Short mmCIF file of C-alpha atoms in Angstrom, two decimals:
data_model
loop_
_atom_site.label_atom_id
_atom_site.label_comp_id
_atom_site.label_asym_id
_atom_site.label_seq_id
_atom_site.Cartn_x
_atom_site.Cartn_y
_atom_site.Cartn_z
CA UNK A 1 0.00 0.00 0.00
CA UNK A 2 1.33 3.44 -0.64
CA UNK A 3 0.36 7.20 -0.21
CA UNK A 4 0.20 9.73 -2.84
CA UNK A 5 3.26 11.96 -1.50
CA UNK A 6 2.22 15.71 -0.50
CA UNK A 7 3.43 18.65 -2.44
CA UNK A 8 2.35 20.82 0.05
CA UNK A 9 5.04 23.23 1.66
CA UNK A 10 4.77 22.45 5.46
CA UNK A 11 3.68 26.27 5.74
CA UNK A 12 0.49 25.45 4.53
CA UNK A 13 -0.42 23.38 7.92
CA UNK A 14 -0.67 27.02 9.40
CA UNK A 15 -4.00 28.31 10.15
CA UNK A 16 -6.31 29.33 6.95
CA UNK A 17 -7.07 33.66 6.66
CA UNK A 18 -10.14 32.51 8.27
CA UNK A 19 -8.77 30.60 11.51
CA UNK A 20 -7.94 32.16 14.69
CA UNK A 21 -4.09 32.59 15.71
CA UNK A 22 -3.50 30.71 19.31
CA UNK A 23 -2.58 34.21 20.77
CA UNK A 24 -5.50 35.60 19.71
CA UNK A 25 -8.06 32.74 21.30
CA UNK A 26 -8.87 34.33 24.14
CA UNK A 27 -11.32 31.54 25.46
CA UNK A 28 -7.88 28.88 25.96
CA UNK A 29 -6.05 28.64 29.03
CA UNK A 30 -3.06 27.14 27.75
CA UNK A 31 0.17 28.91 27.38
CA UNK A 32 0.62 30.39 23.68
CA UNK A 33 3.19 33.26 24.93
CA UNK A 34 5.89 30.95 26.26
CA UNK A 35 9.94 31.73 27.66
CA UNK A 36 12.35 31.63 24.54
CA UNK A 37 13.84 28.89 27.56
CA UNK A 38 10.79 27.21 27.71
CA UNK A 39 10.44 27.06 23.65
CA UNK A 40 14.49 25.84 23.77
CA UNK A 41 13.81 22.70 26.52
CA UNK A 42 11.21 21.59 23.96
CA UNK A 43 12.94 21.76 20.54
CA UNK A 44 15.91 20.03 22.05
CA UNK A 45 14.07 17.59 24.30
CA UNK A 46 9.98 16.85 22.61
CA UNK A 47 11.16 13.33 21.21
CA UNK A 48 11.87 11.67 24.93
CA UNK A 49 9.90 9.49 26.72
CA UNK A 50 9.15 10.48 29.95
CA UNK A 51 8.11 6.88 30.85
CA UNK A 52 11.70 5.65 29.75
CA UNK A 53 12.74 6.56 33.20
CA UNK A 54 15.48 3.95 32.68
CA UNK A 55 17.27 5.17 29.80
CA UNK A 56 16.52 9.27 30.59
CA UNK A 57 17.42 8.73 34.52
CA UNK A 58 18.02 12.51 34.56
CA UNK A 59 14.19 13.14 33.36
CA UNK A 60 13.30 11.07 36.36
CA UNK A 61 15.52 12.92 38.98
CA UNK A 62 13.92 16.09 37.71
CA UNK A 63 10.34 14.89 37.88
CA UNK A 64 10.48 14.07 41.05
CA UNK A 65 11.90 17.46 42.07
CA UNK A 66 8.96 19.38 40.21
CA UNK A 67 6.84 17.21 43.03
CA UNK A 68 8.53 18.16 45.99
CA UNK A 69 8.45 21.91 44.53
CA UNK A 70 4.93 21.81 43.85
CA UNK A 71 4.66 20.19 47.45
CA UNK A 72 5.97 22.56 49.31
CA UNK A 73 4.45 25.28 47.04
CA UNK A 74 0.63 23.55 48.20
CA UNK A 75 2.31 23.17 51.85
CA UNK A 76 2.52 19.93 51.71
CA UNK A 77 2.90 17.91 55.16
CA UNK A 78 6.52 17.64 55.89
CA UNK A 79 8.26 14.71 54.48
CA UNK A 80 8.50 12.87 51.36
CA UNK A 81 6.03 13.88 48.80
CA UNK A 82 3.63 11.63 47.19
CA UNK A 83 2.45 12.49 43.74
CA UNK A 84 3.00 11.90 39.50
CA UNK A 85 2.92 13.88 36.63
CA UNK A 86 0.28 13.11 33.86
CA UNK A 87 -0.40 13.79 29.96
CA UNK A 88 -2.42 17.32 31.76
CA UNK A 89 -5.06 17.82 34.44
CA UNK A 90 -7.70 15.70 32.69
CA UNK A 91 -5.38 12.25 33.04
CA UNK A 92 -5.03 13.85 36.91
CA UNK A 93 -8.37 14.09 37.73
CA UNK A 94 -8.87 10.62 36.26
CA UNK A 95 -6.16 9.21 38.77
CA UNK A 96 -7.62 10.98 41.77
CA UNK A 97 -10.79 9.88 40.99
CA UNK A 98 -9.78 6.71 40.72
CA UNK A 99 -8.17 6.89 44.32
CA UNK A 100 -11.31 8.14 45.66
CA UNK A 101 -13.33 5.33 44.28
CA UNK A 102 -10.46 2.74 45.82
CA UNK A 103 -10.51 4.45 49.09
CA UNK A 104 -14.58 4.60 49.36
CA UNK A 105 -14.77 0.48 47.69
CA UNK A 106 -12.15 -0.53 50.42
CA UNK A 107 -14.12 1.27 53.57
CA UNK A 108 -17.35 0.05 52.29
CA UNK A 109 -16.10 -3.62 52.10
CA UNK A 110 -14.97 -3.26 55.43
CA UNK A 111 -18.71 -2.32 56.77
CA UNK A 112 -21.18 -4.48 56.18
CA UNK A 113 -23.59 -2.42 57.90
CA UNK A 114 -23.53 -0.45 54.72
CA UNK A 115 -26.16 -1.39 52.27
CA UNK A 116 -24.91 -1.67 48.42
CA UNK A 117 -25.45 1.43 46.48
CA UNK A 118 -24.11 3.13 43.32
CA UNK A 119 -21.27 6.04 44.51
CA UNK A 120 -21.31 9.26 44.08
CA UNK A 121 -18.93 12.57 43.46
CA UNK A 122 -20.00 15.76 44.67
CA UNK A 123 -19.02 19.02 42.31
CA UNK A 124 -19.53 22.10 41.55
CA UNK A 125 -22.27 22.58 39.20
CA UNK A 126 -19.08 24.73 36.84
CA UNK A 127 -16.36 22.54 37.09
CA UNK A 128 -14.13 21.04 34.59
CA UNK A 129 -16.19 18.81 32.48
CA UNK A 130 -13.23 15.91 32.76
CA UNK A 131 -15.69 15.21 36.03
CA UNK A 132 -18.38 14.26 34.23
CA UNK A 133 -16.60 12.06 31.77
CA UNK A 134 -15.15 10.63 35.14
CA UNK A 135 -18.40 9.66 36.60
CA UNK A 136 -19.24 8.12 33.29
CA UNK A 137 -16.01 6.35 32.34
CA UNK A 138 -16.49 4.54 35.77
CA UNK A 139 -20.13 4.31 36.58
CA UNK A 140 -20.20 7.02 39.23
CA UNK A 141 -23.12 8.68 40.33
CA UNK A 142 -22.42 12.57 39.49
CA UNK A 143 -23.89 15.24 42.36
CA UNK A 144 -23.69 18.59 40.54
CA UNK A 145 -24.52 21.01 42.88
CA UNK A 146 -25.65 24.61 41.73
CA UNK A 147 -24.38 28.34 42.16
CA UNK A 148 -26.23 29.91 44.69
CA UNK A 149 -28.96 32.72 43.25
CA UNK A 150 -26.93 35.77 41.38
CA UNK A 151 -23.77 34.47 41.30
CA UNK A 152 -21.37 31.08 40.10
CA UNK A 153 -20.08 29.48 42.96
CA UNK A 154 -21.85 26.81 45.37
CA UNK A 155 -22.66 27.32 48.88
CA UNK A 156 -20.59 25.45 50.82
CA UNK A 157 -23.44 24.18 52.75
CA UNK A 158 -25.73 22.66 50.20
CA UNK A 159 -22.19 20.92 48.67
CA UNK A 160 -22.33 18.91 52.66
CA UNK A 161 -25.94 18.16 52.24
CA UNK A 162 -25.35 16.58 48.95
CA UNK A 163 -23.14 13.82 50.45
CA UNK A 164 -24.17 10.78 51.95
CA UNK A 165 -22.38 6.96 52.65
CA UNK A 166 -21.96 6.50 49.07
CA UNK A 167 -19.81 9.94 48.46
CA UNK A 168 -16.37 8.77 47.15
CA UNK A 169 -15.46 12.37 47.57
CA UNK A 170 -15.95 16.52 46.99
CA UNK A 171 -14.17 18.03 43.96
CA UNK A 172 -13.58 21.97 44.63
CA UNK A 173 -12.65 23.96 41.42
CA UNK A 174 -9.92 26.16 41.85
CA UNK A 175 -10.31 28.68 38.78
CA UNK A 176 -13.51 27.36 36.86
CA UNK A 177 -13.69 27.36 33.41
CA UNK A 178 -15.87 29.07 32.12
CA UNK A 179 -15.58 32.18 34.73
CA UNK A 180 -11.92 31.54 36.13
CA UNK A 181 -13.30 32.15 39.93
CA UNK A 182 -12.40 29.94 42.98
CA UNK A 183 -14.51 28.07 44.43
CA UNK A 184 -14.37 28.76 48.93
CA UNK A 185 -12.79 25.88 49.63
CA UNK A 186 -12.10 27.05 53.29
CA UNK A 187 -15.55 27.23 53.61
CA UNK A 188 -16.24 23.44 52.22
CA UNK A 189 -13.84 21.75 54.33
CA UNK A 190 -15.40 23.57 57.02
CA UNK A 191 -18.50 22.33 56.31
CA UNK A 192 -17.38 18.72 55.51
CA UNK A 193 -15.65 19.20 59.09
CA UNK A 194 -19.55 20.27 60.57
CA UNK A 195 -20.78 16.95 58.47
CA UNK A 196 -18.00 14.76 60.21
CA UNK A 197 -19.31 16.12 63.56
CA UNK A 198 -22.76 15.28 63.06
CA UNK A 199 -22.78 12.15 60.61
CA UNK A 200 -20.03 10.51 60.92
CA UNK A 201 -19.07 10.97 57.36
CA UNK A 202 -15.47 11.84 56.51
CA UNK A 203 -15.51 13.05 53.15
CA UNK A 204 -12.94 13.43 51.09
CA UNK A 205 -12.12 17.16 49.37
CA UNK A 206 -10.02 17.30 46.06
CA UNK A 207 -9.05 20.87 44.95
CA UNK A 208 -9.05 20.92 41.35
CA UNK A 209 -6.39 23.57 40.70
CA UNK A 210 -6.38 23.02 36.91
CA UNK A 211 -5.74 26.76 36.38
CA UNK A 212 -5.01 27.97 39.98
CA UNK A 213 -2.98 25.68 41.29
CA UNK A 214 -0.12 27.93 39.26
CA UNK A 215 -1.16 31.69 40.35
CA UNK A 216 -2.70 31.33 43.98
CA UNK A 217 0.23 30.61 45.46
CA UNK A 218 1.76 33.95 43.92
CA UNK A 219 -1.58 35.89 43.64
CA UNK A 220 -3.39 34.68 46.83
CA UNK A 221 -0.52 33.69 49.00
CA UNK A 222 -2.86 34.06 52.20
CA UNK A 223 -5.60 31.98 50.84
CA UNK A 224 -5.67 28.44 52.37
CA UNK A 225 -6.77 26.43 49.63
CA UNK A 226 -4.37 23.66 49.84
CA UNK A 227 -2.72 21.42 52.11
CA UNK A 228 -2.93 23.69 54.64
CA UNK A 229 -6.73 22.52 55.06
CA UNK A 230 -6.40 18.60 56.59
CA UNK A 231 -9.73 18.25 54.76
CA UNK A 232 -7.83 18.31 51.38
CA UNK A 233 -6.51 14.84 50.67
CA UNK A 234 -5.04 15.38 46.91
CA UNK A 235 -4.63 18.24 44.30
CA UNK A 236 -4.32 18.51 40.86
CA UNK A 237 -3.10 21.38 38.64
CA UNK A 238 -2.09 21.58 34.80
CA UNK A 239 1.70 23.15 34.41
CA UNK A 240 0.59 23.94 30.74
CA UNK A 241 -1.87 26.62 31.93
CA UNK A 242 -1.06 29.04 34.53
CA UNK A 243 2.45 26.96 34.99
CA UNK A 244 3.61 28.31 31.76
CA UNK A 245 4.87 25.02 29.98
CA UNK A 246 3.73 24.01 26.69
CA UNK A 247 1.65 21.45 26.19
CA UNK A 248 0.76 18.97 28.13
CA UNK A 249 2.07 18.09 31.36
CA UNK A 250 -0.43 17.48 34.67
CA UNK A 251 0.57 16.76 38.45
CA UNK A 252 -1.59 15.58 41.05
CA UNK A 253 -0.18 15.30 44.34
CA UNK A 254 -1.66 13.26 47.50
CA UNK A 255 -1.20 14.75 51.67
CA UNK A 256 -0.29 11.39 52.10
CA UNK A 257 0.29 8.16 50.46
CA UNK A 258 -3.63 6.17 50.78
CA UNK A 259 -3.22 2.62 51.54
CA UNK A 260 -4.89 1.59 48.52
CA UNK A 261 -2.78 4.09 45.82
CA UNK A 262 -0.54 0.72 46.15
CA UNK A 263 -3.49 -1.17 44.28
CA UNK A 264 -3.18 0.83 41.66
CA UNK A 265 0.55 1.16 40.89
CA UNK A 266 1.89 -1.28 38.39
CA UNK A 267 5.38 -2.46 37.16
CA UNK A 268 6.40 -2.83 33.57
CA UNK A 269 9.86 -4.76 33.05
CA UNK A 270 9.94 -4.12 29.51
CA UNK A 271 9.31 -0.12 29.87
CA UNK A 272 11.51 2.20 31.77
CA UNK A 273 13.20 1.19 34.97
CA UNK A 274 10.30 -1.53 36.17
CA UNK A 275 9.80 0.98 39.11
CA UNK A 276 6.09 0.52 39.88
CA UNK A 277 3.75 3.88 38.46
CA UNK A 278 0.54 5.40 37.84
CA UNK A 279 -0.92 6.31 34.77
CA UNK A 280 -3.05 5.95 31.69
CA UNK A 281 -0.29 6.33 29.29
CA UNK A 282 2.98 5.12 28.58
CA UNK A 283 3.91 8.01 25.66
CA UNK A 284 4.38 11.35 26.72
CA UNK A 285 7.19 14.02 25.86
CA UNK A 286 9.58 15.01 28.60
CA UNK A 287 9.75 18.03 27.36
CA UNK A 288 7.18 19.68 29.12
CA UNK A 289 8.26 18.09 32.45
CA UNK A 290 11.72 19.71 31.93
CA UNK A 291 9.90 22.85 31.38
CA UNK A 292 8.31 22.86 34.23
CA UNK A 293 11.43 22.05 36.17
CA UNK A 294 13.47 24.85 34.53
CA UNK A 295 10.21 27.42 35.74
CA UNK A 296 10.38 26.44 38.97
CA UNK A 297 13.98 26.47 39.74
CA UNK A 298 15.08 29.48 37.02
CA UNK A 299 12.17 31.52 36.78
CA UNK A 300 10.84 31.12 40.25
CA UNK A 301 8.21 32.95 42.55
CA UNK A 302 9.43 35.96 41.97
CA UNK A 303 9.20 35.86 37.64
CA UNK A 304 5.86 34.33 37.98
CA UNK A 305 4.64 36.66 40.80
CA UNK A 306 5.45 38.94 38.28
CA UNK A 307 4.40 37.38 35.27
CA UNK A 308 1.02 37.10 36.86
CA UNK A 309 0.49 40.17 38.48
CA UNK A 310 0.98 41.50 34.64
CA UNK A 311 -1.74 39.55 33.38
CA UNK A 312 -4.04 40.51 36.40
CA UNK A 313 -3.44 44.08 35.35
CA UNK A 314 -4.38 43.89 31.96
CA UNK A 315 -7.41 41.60 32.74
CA UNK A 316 -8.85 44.29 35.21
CA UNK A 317 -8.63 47.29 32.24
CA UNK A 318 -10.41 44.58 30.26
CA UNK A 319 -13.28 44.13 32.98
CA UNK A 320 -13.07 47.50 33.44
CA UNK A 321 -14.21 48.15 29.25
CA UNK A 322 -16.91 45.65 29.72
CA UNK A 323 -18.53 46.89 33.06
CA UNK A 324 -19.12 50.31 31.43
CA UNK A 325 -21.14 48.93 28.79
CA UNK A 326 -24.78 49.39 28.38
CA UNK A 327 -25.18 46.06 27.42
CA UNK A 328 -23.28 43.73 29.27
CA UNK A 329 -22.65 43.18 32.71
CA UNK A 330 -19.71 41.90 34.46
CA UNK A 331 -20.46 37.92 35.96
CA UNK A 332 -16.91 37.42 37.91
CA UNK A 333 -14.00 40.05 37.99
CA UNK A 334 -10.28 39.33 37.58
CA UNK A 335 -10.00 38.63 41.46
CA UNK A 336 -8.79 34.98 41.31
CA UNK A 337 -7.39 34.37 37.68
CA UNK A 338 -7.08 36.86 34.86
CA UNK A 339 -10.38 35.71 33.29
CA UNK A 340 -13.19 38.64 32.88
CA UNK A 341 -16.30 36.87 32.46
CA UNK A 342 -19.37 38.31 31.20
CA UNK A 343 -23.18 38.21 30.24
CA UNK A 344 -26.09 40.38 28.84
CA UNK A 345 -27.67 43.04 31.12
CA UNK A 346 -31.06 42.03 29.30
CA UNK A 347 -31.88 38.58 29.24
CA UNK A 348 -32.20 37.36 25.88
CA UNK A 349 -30.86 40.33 24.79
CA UNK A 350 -28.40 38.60 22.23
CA UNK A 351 -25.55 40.95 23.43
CA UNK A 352 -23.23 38.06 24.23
CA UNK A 353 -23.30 36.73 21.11
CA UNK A 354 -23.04 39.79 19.13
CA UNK A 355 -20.13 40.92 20.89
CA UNK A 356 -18.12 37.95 20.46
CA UNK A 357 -19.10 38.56 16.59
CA UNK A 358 -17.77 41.75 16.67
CA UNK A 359 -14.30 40.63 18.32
CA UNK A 360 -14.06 37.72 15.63
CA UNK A 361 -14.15 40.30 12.82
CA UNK A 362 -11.19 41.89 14.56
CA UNK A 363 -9.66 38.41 14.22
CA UNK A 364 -10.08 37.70 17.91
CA UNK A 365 -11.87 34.74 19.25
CA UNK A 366 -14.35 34.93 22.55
CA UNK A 367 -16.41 32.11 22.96
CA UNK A 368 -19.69 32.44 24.12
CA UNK A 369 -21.40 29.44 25.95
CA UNK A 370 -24.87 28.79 28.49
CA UNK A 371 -23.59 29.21 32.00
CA UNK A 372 -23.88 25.66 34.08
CA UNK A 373 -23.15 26.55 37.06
CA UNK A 374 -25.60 29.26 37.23
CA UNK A 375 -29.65 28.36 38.72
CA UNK A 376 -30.69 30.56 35.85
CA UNK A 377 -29.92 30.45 32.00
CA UNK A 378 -27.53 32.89 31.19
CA UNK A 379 -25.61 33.14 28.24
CA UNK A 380 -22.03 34.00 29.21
CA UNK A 381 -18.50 34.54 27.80
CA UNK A 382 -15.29 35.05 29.22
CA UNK A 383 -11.50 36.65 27.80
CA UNK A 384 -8.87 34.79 29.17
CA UNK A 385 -4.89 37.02 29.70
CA UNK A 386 -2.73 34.43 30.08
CA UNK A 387 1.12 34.82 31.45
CA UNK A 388 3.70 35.95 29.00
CA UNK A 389 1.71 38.37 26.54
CA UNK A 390 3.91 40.46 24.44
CA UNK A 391 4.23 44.51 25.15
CA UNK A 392 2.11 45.02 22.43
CA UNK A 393 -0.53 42.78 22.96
CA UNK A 394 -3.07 44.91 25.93
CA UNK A 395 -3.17 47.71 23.44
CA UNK A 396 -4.30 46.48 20.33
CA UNK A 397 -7.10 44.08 22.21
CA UNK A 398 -8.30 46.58 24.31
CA UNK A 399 -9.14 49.16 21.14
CA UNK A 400 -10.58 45.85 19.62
CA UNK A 401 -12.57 45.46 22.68
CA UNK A 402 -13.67 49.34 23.22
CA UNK A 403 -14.52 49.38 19.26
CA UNK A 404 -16.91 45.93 19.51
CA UNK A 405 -18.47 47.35 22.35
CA UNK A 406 -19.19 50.75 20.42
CA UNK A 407 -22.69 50.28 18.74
CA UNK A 408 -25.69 48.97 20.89
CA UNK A 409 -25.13 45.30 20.68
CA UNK A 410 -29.10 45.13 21.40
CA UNK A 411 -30.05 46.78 18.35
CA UNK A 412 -27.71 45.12 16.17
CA UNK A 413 -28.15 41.32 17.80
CA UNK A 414 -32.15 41.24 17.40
CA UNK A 415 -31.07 41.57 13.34
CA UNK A 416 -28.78 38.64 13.67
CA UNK A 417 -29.11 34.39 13.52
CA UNK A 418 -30.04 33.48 17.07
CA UNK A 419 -29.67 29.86 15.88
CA UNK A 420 -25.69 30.23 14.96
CA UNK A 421 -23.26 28.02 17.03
CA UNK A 422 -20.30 29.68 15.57
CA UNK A 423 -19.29 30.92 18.98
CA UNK A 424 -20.78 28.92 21.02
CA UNK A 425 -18.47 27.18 23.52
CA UNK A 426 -20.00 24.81 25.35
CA UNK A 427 -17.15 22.11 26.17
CA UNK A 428 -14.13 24.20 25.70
CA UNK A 429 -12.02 24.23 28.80
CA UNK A 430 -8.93 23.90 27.56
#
């Protein structure tokens, strides 16, 4: 069998007149500004294995320093550090799910007082829709639980009151998708804590920190979201979002070892060292591992304290465009990440949508998407500044932005196709 060979110049693979650049997606959370050092480690290192921990022993030695730097970075108990890096935070969540299933199968098989029953995972009604596939993937029972009136976080409280026996665990988002805010996860291990007291139940909380596990501990440095809460058993984070690698590296890390993470560590002799691991895949680049290394020891708290406190800034001018519209209305400010999510002032107003016409005809893209956290339906979009924009970059979007806002999107939305999905968003979280 044979191919007809290409005579295509590779520069054709680039994005049609019609695409959208990566810099100029504004819904993604992924890095598309990265370090001329970060861009180096992955020319010179994208074709190793970080599974072959055998023959790239160095790779290995540097992975597990990125855990004990994102360990004591989460306050992680003193001590060794237990945790692995993934493909990104969606293979992460899988894992910790996982361990949470393990952990709530072995204590149920240990108490027979405890009729059978299908488990469950308590969320956020917003979070990361990698939950959901969870829940599906392995016949869990999912608990969404929604935003409390006028606004996009859940209460605490009515999180508790959703668990029962058969609750494997509570997943808190850290920096949700489609609004970048963080969920109070002080507040839900103190309410797990209240549940303890009364039920008996000791639940589980996992802090999803896809996108803040990389900027609270420069942006919110106060903020006990981590470790620092015995409630919160494990963590998971992406590096290739807010931790400024390329694509796609993941960590989860654990407050301690569970008994049963054993159960689900296996040895290979014919891949890498034959050291026992975790994990859904056996390819997966180094390079963004190194990367993430190189960040945390070169770059440090003080370049991406820095580094983030830049994109904060230019997020807030952006908020600060959109509150003063007639038409739009801001949904969560740039007080956790440097997301400025918004919605119409007038329900069914079409504003939304109009808008993020306006800004693709400036060759930007802002997705616009039906809110699911929210208790009512509102039609929402968000811009995402991510870490490392270029000096020029605030400028030029924020005259796109004051020039899209200019008309009144009301009058000019009633005259357009309600029925177009062309920015409609509805699953991307990257």
């Amino acid at each position: 069998m044979s191919f007809p060979r290409s005579q295509q110049p590779v520069m054709s693979y680039a994005p049609p007149d019609s695409g959208v650049l990566p810099q100029q997606n504004l819904g993604s959370y992924t890095t598309t500004w990265p370090l001329p050092e970060v861009q180096a480690i992955a020319a010179l290192f994208s074709d190793l294995n970080v599974v072959n921990r055998a023959e790239y022993p160095h790779v290995a030695e540097m992975e597990r320093e990125c855990i004990d730097l994102i360990g004591r970075m989460w306050h992680a108990p003193p001590g060794p550090v237990t945790g692995c890096s993934a493909s990104g935070s969606t293979e992460a969540a899988m894992l910790a799910g996982l361990v949470l299933l393990r952990g709530w199968q072995r204590r149920t098989g240990k108490a027979r007082r405890v009729p059978a029953r299908r488990p469950n995972l308590v969320v956020g009604a917003g979070a990361h829709a990698c939950w959901y596939r969870f829940c599906a993937y392995w016949q869990v029972e999912c608990r969404p639980v929604k935003a409390v009136r006028g606004g996009e976080l859940p209460d605490p409280d009515r999180v508790a009151e959703r668990c029962d026996q058969g609750t494997i665990g509570v997943v808190a988002t850290l920096g949700g998708p489609e609004h970048g805010g963080f969920d109070d996860v002080p507040g839900l291990a103190r309410a797990l804590d209240a549940l303890q007291e009364r039920r008996g139940l000791d639940i589980s909380l996992h802090v999803d920190a896809a996108s803040g596990g990389f900027a609270a501990p420069f942006t919110h440095e106060d903020l006990a979201w981590d470790f620092r809460q015995p409630r919160v058993r494990s963590v998971n984070a992406s590096g290739h979002k807010y931790g400024m690698t390329s694509l796609g590296v993941g960590w989860l890390l654990w407050r301690s070892a569970p008994p049963w993470l054993a159960e689900l560590r296996h040895s290979v002799s014919y891949i890498g060292d034959g050291e026992p691991g975790i994990g859904l895949t056996f390819s997966r680049s180094a390079a963004p591992v190194l990367q993430q290394h190189y960040l945390l020891r070169h770059f440090g708290p003080e370049g991406y304290r820095a580094t983030l406190a830049a994109a904060r800034s230019v997020a807030r001018a952006v908020a600060e465009r959109l509150a003063a519209s007639s038409d739009l209305r801001l949904l969560h400010t740039p007080d956790d990440l440097s997301v400025a999510s918004f919605a119409a002032r007038h329900e069914d107003s079409g504003a939304v949508e109009e808008f993020c016409r306006r800004m693709r005809k400036s060759g930007w893209y802002v997705p616009s998407y039906q809110l699911a956290g929210s208790r009512e339906r509102v039609q929402a979009g968000r811009i995402v500044i991510r870490p490392g924009f270029p000096e020029d970059f605030p400028g030029g979007l924020l005259a796109d932005i004051s020039d899209s806002l200019g008309p009144a999107l009301r009058n000019s939305a009633r005259s357009a196709p309600r029925n177009s999905t062309e920015f409609r968003d509805g699953e991307s979280h990257a």
